[in-house]
Amino acid sequence: MPVRPEVVRFGLFEVELTEGVLIKDGRKIKLQEQPFRLLSILLEHAGKTVTREELRQALWKADTFVDFDRGLNAAMAKLRQALGDSADNPRFIETQARRGYRFIAPLAAPVETVVVAKTDRPKSRRTAHSYWVAMVAVGALLIGAGIVYYPRHGRQSGAAAEALPHPVPLTTYPGFQWEPTFSPEGTRVAFAWDEPGKRPSAIYVKLIGPSDPVRLTSGNQADLAPAWSPDGRYIAFLRSLGPSTTAVMLIPSLGGQERELSRLRLDAPMILYHSWWLVPSPLLAWSSDSKWLFADTVSRDSLEVVRISVESGEQTKLNLFGDSLAHGVDSVFSVASGDAILAVSPDGRRLAFAHTTNIPNRQIFVVNLSADMLPAGPSKLIHFNRTYIAGAAWTPDGHSLLVSSDQRGSAGDNMELWKIAIDSKREPVRLTSDDTLADMALSKTAQRLVFTHFSGDTDIWRTDLRTAHLEGSGPLIASTRYEERPSYSSDGGRIAFDSDRGGNAEIWISSADGSRTLQLTSFGNAWSGSPRWSPDDRQIAFDSDVTGKWNVYVVPSEGGKPVRFTQGSGTSIRPSWSRDGKWIYYCYSENSGPQIWKKPIAGGAAIQITKNGGRSQLESADGAYVYYLKPDGRALWRVPANGGQEAEILALKRDAEFTLGTHGAYFVDSVAPATLKYLDFAAGAVKTLGTLPGPVYPNTGLAVSPDEHWLLYGKGGLQGSQLMLVENFR
């Protein structure tokens, strides 16, 4: 009889069944006894429907008189509220009409034969199973282009560093989400979203946790730079009215009638439309009593700060530097010079801002404010290197500023979070994170940080192979995180892929049309990828470094506990199945370099297939041969399925992606333009099918549907930005 676990994990949640405690990302969530018992029952039968009658018997004694339907509905409502779940669009608990409920999220159950290592979050998702691939490909491309690569300088020497709590995605929608601002209680975030196909950008509000965003503004103008009032009543934002005019707008935070407050000489879209490095936000800041707004306007070709009355809309210029610029700041202005990145201290007595002379030279200043929110003395320079600065926020105690800055001098490519003490000579402290961050918001009450992460990701695109010139290519599975290495099920009805859209690299599945995505694994702080369906579609093989070393695992395609499949002291990656489903091929690398092996799924000794190096193997439709790439990816080879003579089939231009059809191989051996070609095995001829919208980078995957109607591939590029959430930020 299986032992009931004491702790169950799913998503960001941890359930201590013995203690009756629900925890979200380290923070206890209040949940009454009855809803918690309901959750425990559903977790015990995860993936299965628990009928309403079974719940009645488990939750209420036989002699208990109660309105069962009302009691169960109330308990379920409280449980969903605690989980941030929705009956209409469930992530955790699905309603089975007239039957009961089913827990549908994957559980992070223990993995057989595995002890999970506590390691830092990896620096890059292109890790061990692609490192040698990437290094060979990148090195060849750079040398071929006449470019010599030198590693960037390390982080600022001598700077103190503190670990930033692990960020998780708050938004992963297509397009750009940026410029976050917290509600006073810290449970909601307003932001600007430039949604593809729905321009111009608009202001949205989202609850922390799983929930859909609500669009707050509408119209034909671009709405940007939201700022939530400290009293919670309003959200101020900027609305573009033309090339040089921007309106300061107010709208109730719950939605309603908009009001134009004032107009600025400002081209807001030019400044803010994804160009955070030019003049970063925030360009609006509230006084602590919600009676005044600080904003930027253009005067003499530079930005200056004005105070705006919320009651009348009257503007007053803030003379931040007296009659001339002081403190050794260069007085020669250039484009996008002046004062921006506005932040009012929690007590309302100081205004922080960034002064720009020539990009990227920005320095942080703080000025004391009078009772009527005007400068009460000279602006004080906060000693921080002149460099890129892309956002600032006060800590709740008002003693420090958080600043997003590139202290490496790499043109804004390495924006990191720094804490700068205002009233002491302490050195700035770097808060380490793996995310490049830009503008930010810090809750004064909820210990939460939200920042914008501009991501160059990979999405899964689909193209119709039956059309001339590959017409109709477009995104099928997309977010602002990465989706790669797709694999069709044998019946063509589902797709497996790997993605970090949930905050960690995990295995996901979807319908063939890209809908109904479901996270299949939940290892947490590990990297999992390269999924492959078994021929009967009942299992999925994949690779993961959950133990600190890469191995192949197998998991039921309907969800369940992953089982470690490979052993040994080396690295095992990139699994694929034999056509009869009795073997799993994989690439094993140890002292002799990467070689292709196969191992029976029923158990037994592994067999080495290649002797001279190989990876990315696929068995032919008739099961006679295994087609594969050499480690450098520059040639397609084949070998008999049980080993033997290794033969080169086709030379390739560069590290390639390929997949097999019934009678040939589809492949791409160019990044951009990404030309799709087909090798007919019988004729030995190569045919160019067309150009895929690219770029198509190595190691992002290629898959063809069983009927060879559709081709899936990973399309790289800058797709947008997203908001990242840090809980328990102190």
Short mmCIF file of C-alpha atoms in Angstrom, two decimals, residues 79-320:
data_model
loop_
_atom_site.label_atom_id
_atom_site.label_comp_id
_atom_site.label_asym_id
_atom_site.label_seq_id
_atom_site.Cartn_x
_atom_site.Cartn_y
_atom_site.Cartn_z
CA LEU A 79 -10.41 26.80 -2.07
CA ARG A 80 -10.34 28.30 -5.56
CA GLN A 81 -9.94 31.77 -4.10
CA ALA A 82 -6.92 30.62 -2.08
CA LEU A 83 -5.37 29.02 -5.17
CA GLY A 84 -6.23 31.92 -7.44
CA ASP A 85 -8.10 29.44 -9.62
CA SER A 86 -11.14 29.86 -11.85
CA ALA A 87 -14.00 27.49 -12.57
CA ASP A 88 -14.29 28.86 -16.11
CA ASN A 89 -10.59 28.60 -16.90
CA PRO A 90 -9.17 26.13 -14.36
CA ARG A 91 -5.47 25.55 -13.77
CA PHE A 92 -5.83 23.30 -10.74
CA ILE A 93 -9.40 22.09 -10.15
CA GLU A 94 -11.73 21.17 -12.99
CA THR A 95 -15.50 20.87 -12.53
CA GLN A 96 -16.99 17.68 -13.97
CA ALA A 97 -20.56 18.67 -14.79
CA ARG A 98 -23.13 16.90 -12.58
CA ARG A 99 -20.41 14.52 -11.35
CA GLY A 100 -17.75 16.13 -9.19
CA TYR A 101 -14.28 17.63 -9.38
CA ARG A 102 -10.85 16.66 -10.67
CA PHE A 103 -7.41 17.99 -9.72
CA ILE A 104 -5.73 18.54 -13.10
CA ALA A 105 -2.36 20.17 -12.34
CA PRO A 106 0.76 17.99 -12.36
CA LEU A 107 2.19 17.17 -8.94
CA ALA A 108 5.88 17.49 -8.20
CA ALA A 109 6.06 13.95 -6.91
CA PRO A 110 9.35 12.32 -5.92
CA VAL A 111 11.19 10.74 -8.85
CA GLU A 112 12.21 7.11 -8.54
CA THR A 113 15.94 6.56 -7.87
CA VAL A 114 16.47 10.32 -7.70
CA VAL A 115 17.67 12.58 -4.92
CA VAL A 116 17.00 16.16 -5.97
CA ALA A 117 20.06 18.34 -5.61
CA LYS A 118 19.64 21.82 -4.18
CA THR A 119 21.41 23.93 -6.77
CA ASP A 120 21.28 27.52 -7.85
CA ARG A 121 19.04 28.37 -10.73
CA PRO A 122 21.02 27.68 -13.93
CA LYS A 123 22.43 30.72 -15.72
CA SER A 124 21.13 29.66 -19.12
CA ARG A 125 18.65 27.23 -20.54
CA ARG A 126 21.22 26.30 -23.21
CA THR A 127 22.98 24.01 -20.76
CA ALA A 128 24.84 20.69 -20.74
CA HIS A 129 22.88 18.88 -23.43
CA SER A 130 23.47 21.71 -25.91
CA TYR A 131 26.70 23.27 -24.68
CA TRP A 132 29.03 21.51 -27.06
CA VAL A 133 26.54 21.99 -29.88
CA ALA A 134 26.28 25.71 -29.25
CA MET A 135 30.01 26.26 -28.81
CA VAL A 136 30.90 24.55 -32.08
CA ALA A 137 28.17 26.36 -34.00
CA VAL A 138 28.81 29.80 -32.51
CA GLY A 139 32.56 29.46 -32.86
CA ALA A 140 32.27 28.51 -36.50
CA LEU A 141 29.89 31.35 -37.26
CA LEU A 142 32.05 33.97 -35.56
CA ILE A 143 35.30 32.82 -37.09
CA GLY A 144 33.69 32.49 -40.50
CA ALA A 145 32.46 36.07 -40.22
CA GLY A 146 35.90 37.32 -39.26
CA ILE A 147 34.85 38.00 -35.67
CA VAL A 148 36.89 37.09 -32.63
CA TYR A 149 34.89 36.65 -29.45
CA TYR A 150 36.22 37.81 -26.10
CA PRO A 151 34.28 37.10 -22.91
CA ARG A 152 32.72 40.12 -21.27
CA HIS A 153 34.26 41.53 -18.15
CA GLY A 154 32.93 40.12 -14.91
CA ARG A 155 30.70 41.94 -12.50
CA GLN A 156 31.82 45.07 -10.72
CA SER A 157 34.78 44.08 -8.60
CA GLY A 158 34.45 44.38 -4.87
CA ALA A 159 30.70 45.00 -4.94
CA ALA A 160 28.72 43.32 -2.20
CA ALA A 161 26.07 40.91 -3.48
CA GLU A 162 22.87 39.45 -2.08
CA ALA A 163 20.74 36.73 -3.63
CA LEU A 164 17.43 37.90 -5.05
CA PRO A 165 14.54 35.52 -4.28
CA HIS A 166 13.65 33.42 -7.31
CA PRO A 167 11.52 35.46 -9.76
CA VAL A 168 8.51 33.81 -11.40
CA PRO A 169 6.51 35.05 -14.40
CA LEU A 170 3.54 37.26 -13.57
CA THR A 171 2.62 37.73 -17.24
CA THR A 172 3.61 35.64 -20.26
CA TYR A 173 1.31 37.10 -22.87
CA PRO A 174 2.35 37.75 -26.48
CA GLY A 175 3.73 41.20 -27.21
CA PHE A 176 5.11 43.64 -24.67
CA GLN A 177 3.99 44.01 -21.05
CA TRP A 178 5.94 46.66 -19.19
CA GLU A 179 5.81 49.66 -16.82
CA PRO A 180 4.25 47.89 -13.78
CA THR A 181 2.73 49.74 -10.83
CA PHE A 182 1.34 48.20 -7.62
CA SER A 183 -1.98 48.88 -5.96
CA PRO A 184 -1.48 50.22 -2.40
CA GLU A 185 -2.24 46.85 -0.79
CA GLY A 186 0.12 45.06 -3.18
CA THR A 187 -2.37 42.51 -4.53
CA ARG A 188 -2.85 44.00 -8.01
CA VAL A 189 -0.55 45.28 -10.71
CA ALA A 190 -1.40 47.72 -13.48
CA PHE A 191 0.76 47.68 -16.59
CA ALA A 192 0.92 48.69 -20.23
CA TRP A 193 0.39 45.92 -22.79
CA ASP A 194 1.13 46.23 -26.46
CA GLU A 195 -0.78 43.18 -27.68
CA PRO A 196 -0.05 41.98 -31.23
CA GLY A 197 -2.91 42.81 -33.56
CA LYS A 198 -4.56 45.08 -30.98
CA ARG A 199 -2.45 48.21 -31.14
CA PRO A 200 -2.23 50.77 -29.74
CA SER A 201 -1.07 49.76 -26.29
CA ALA A 202 -3.54 49.90 -23.41
CA ILE A 203 -3.53 49.79 -19.61
CA TYR A 204 -4.42 46.49 -17.94
CA VAL A 205 -4.86 45.38 -14.33
CA LYS A 206 -4.04 41.89 -13.05
CA LEU A 207 -4.36 40.18 -9.69
CA ILE A 208 -1.25 38.52 -8.30
CA GLY A 209 -1.55 34.80 -9.00
CA PRO A 210 -3.29 32.83 -11.74
CA SER A 211 -5.84 35.24 -13.22
CA ASP A 212 -6.67 36.92 -16.48
CA PRO A 213 -5.77 40.59 -17.02
CA VAL A 214 -8.58 43.15 -17.27
CA ARG A 215 -8.28 45.88 -19.87
CA LEU A 216 -8.83 49.25 -18.23
CA THR A 217 -8.47 51.70 -21.14
CA SER A 218 -9.63 51.62 -24.73
CA GLY A 219 -9.45 53.85 -27.76
CA ASN A 220 -7.33 54.65 -30.77
CA GLN A 221 -4.43 56.28 -28.93
CA ALA A 222 -1.46 54.62 -27.26
CA ASP A 223 -1.86 54.47 -23.46
CA LEU A 224 1.35 54.14 -21.46
CA ALA A 225 3.12 54.65 -18.13
CA PRO A 226 0.44 53.78 -15.52
CA ALA A 227 0.88 55.00 -11.94
CA TRP A 228 -1.45 53.86 -9.12
CA SER A 229 -2.43 56.57 -6.62
CA PRO A 230 -1.43 55.92 -2.98
CA ASP A 231 -5.08 56.15 -1.88
CA GLY A 232 -5.94 53.42 -4.41
CA ARG A 233 -8.69 55.39 -6.13
CA TYR A 234 -7.09 56.23 -9.45
CA ILE A 235 -4.56 55.12 -12.00
CA ALA A 236 -2.81 57.92 -13.85
CA PHE A 237 -1.37 57.22 -17.29
CA LEU A 238 -0.05 58.93 -20.41
CA ARG A 239 -2.03 59.01 -23.66
CA SER A 240 -0.38 59.94 -26.93
CA LEU A 241 -2.26 62.66 -28.83
CA GLY A 242 0.27 63.20 -31.59
CA PRO A 243 3.98 63.48 -32.40
CA SER A 244 4.67 66.08 -29.69
CA THR A 245 1.63 66.06 -27.41
CA THR A 246 0.79 63.66 -24.59
CA ALA A 247 -2.15 63.86 -22.18
CA VAL A 248 -1.98 62.99 -18.50
CA MET A 249 -5.10 60.93 -17.87
CA LEU A 250 -6.90 59.64 -14.76
CA ILE A 251 -9.20 56.63 -14.59
CA PRO A 252 -10.79 54.96 -11.53
CA SER A 253 -8.77 51.88 -10.61
CA LEU A 254 -11.89 49.72 -10.89
CA GLY A 255 -12.71 51.14 -14.31
CA GLY A 256 -14.99 53.96 -15.34
CA GLN A 257 -14.94 57.41 -16.88
CA GLU A 258 -11.53 58.71 -17.95
CA ARG A 259 -10.52 62.32 -17.27
CA GLU A 260 -7.85 64.35 -19.01
CA LEU A 261 -5.86 66.13 -16.34
CA SER A 262 -3.19 68.03 -18.26
CA ARG A 263 -1.11 68.04 -21.45
CA LEU A 264 2.63 67.67 -21.86
CA ARG A 265 5.00 68.51 -24.66
CA LEU A 266 6.15 64.95 -25.00
CA ASP A 267 6.26 62.19 -27.59
CA ALA A 268 5.41 59.37 -25.19
CA PRO A 269 5.38 56.48 -27.71
CA MET A 270 8.77 57.53 -29.08
CA ILE A 271 10.20 57.58 -25.57
CA LEU A 272 8.50 54.54 -24.08
CA TYR A 273 7.61 52.26 -26.96
CA HIS A 274 9.91 49.44 -25.90
CA SER A 275 12.93 51.83 -25.86
CA TRP A 276 13.48 51.77 -22.10
CA TRP A 277 17.17 52.47 -22.67
CA LEU A 278 16.36 55.88 -24.24
CA VAL A 279 14.36 57.58 -21.49
CA PRO A 280 13.20 54.98 -18.98
CA SER A 281 10.03 55.03 -16.93
CA PRO A 282 8.54 55.94 -14.59
CA LEU A 283 7.60 59.25 -16.20
CA LEU A 284 4.76 59.71 -13.69
CA ALA A 285 4.92 59.66 -9.88
CA TRP A 286 2.29 60.46 -7.21
CA SER A 287 2.76 62.49 -4.05
CA SER A 288 2.03 60.45 -0.94
CA ASP A 289 -1.25 62.32 -0.30
CA SER A 290 -2.50 61.63 -3.85
CA LYS A 291 -2.99 65.38 -4.50
CA TRP A 292 -0.10 65.90 -6.91
CA LEU A 293 1.56 64.18 -9.85
CA PHE A 294 5.12 64.58 -11.04
CA ALA A 295 5.62 64.22 -14.79
CA ASP A 296 8.13 64.84 -17.55
CA THR A 297 7.76 67.38 -20.31
CA VAL A 298 10.16 68.72 -22.93
CA SER A 299 11.72 72.17 -22.62
CA ARG A 300 14.67 73.43 -24.68
CA ASP A 301 15.12 69.94 -26.17
CA SER A 302 15.55 68.24 -22.82
CA LEU A 303 13.26 66.66 -20.26
CA GLU A 304 12.25 68.60 -17.18
CA VAL A 305 10.00 67.67 -14.27
CA VAL A 306 6.70 69.43 -13.60
CA ARG A 307 4.29 69.19 -10.67
CA ILE A 308 0.62 68.79 -11.67
CA SER A 309 -2.35 69.50 -9.43
CA VAL A 310 -4.79 66.58 -9.49
CA GLU A 311 -7.61 68.99 -8.67
CA SER A 312 -6.96 71.65 -11.33
CA GLY A 313 -4.40 70.20 -13.74
CA GLU A 314 -2.15 73.24 -13.27
CA GLN A 315 1.54 72.65 -14.02
CA THR A 316 4.52 74.05 -12.12
CA LYS A 317 8.11 73.51 -13.22
CA LEU A 318 10.48 72.01 -10.63
CA ASN A 319 13.80 73.85 -10.57
CA LEU A 320 15.92 70.90 -9.55
#
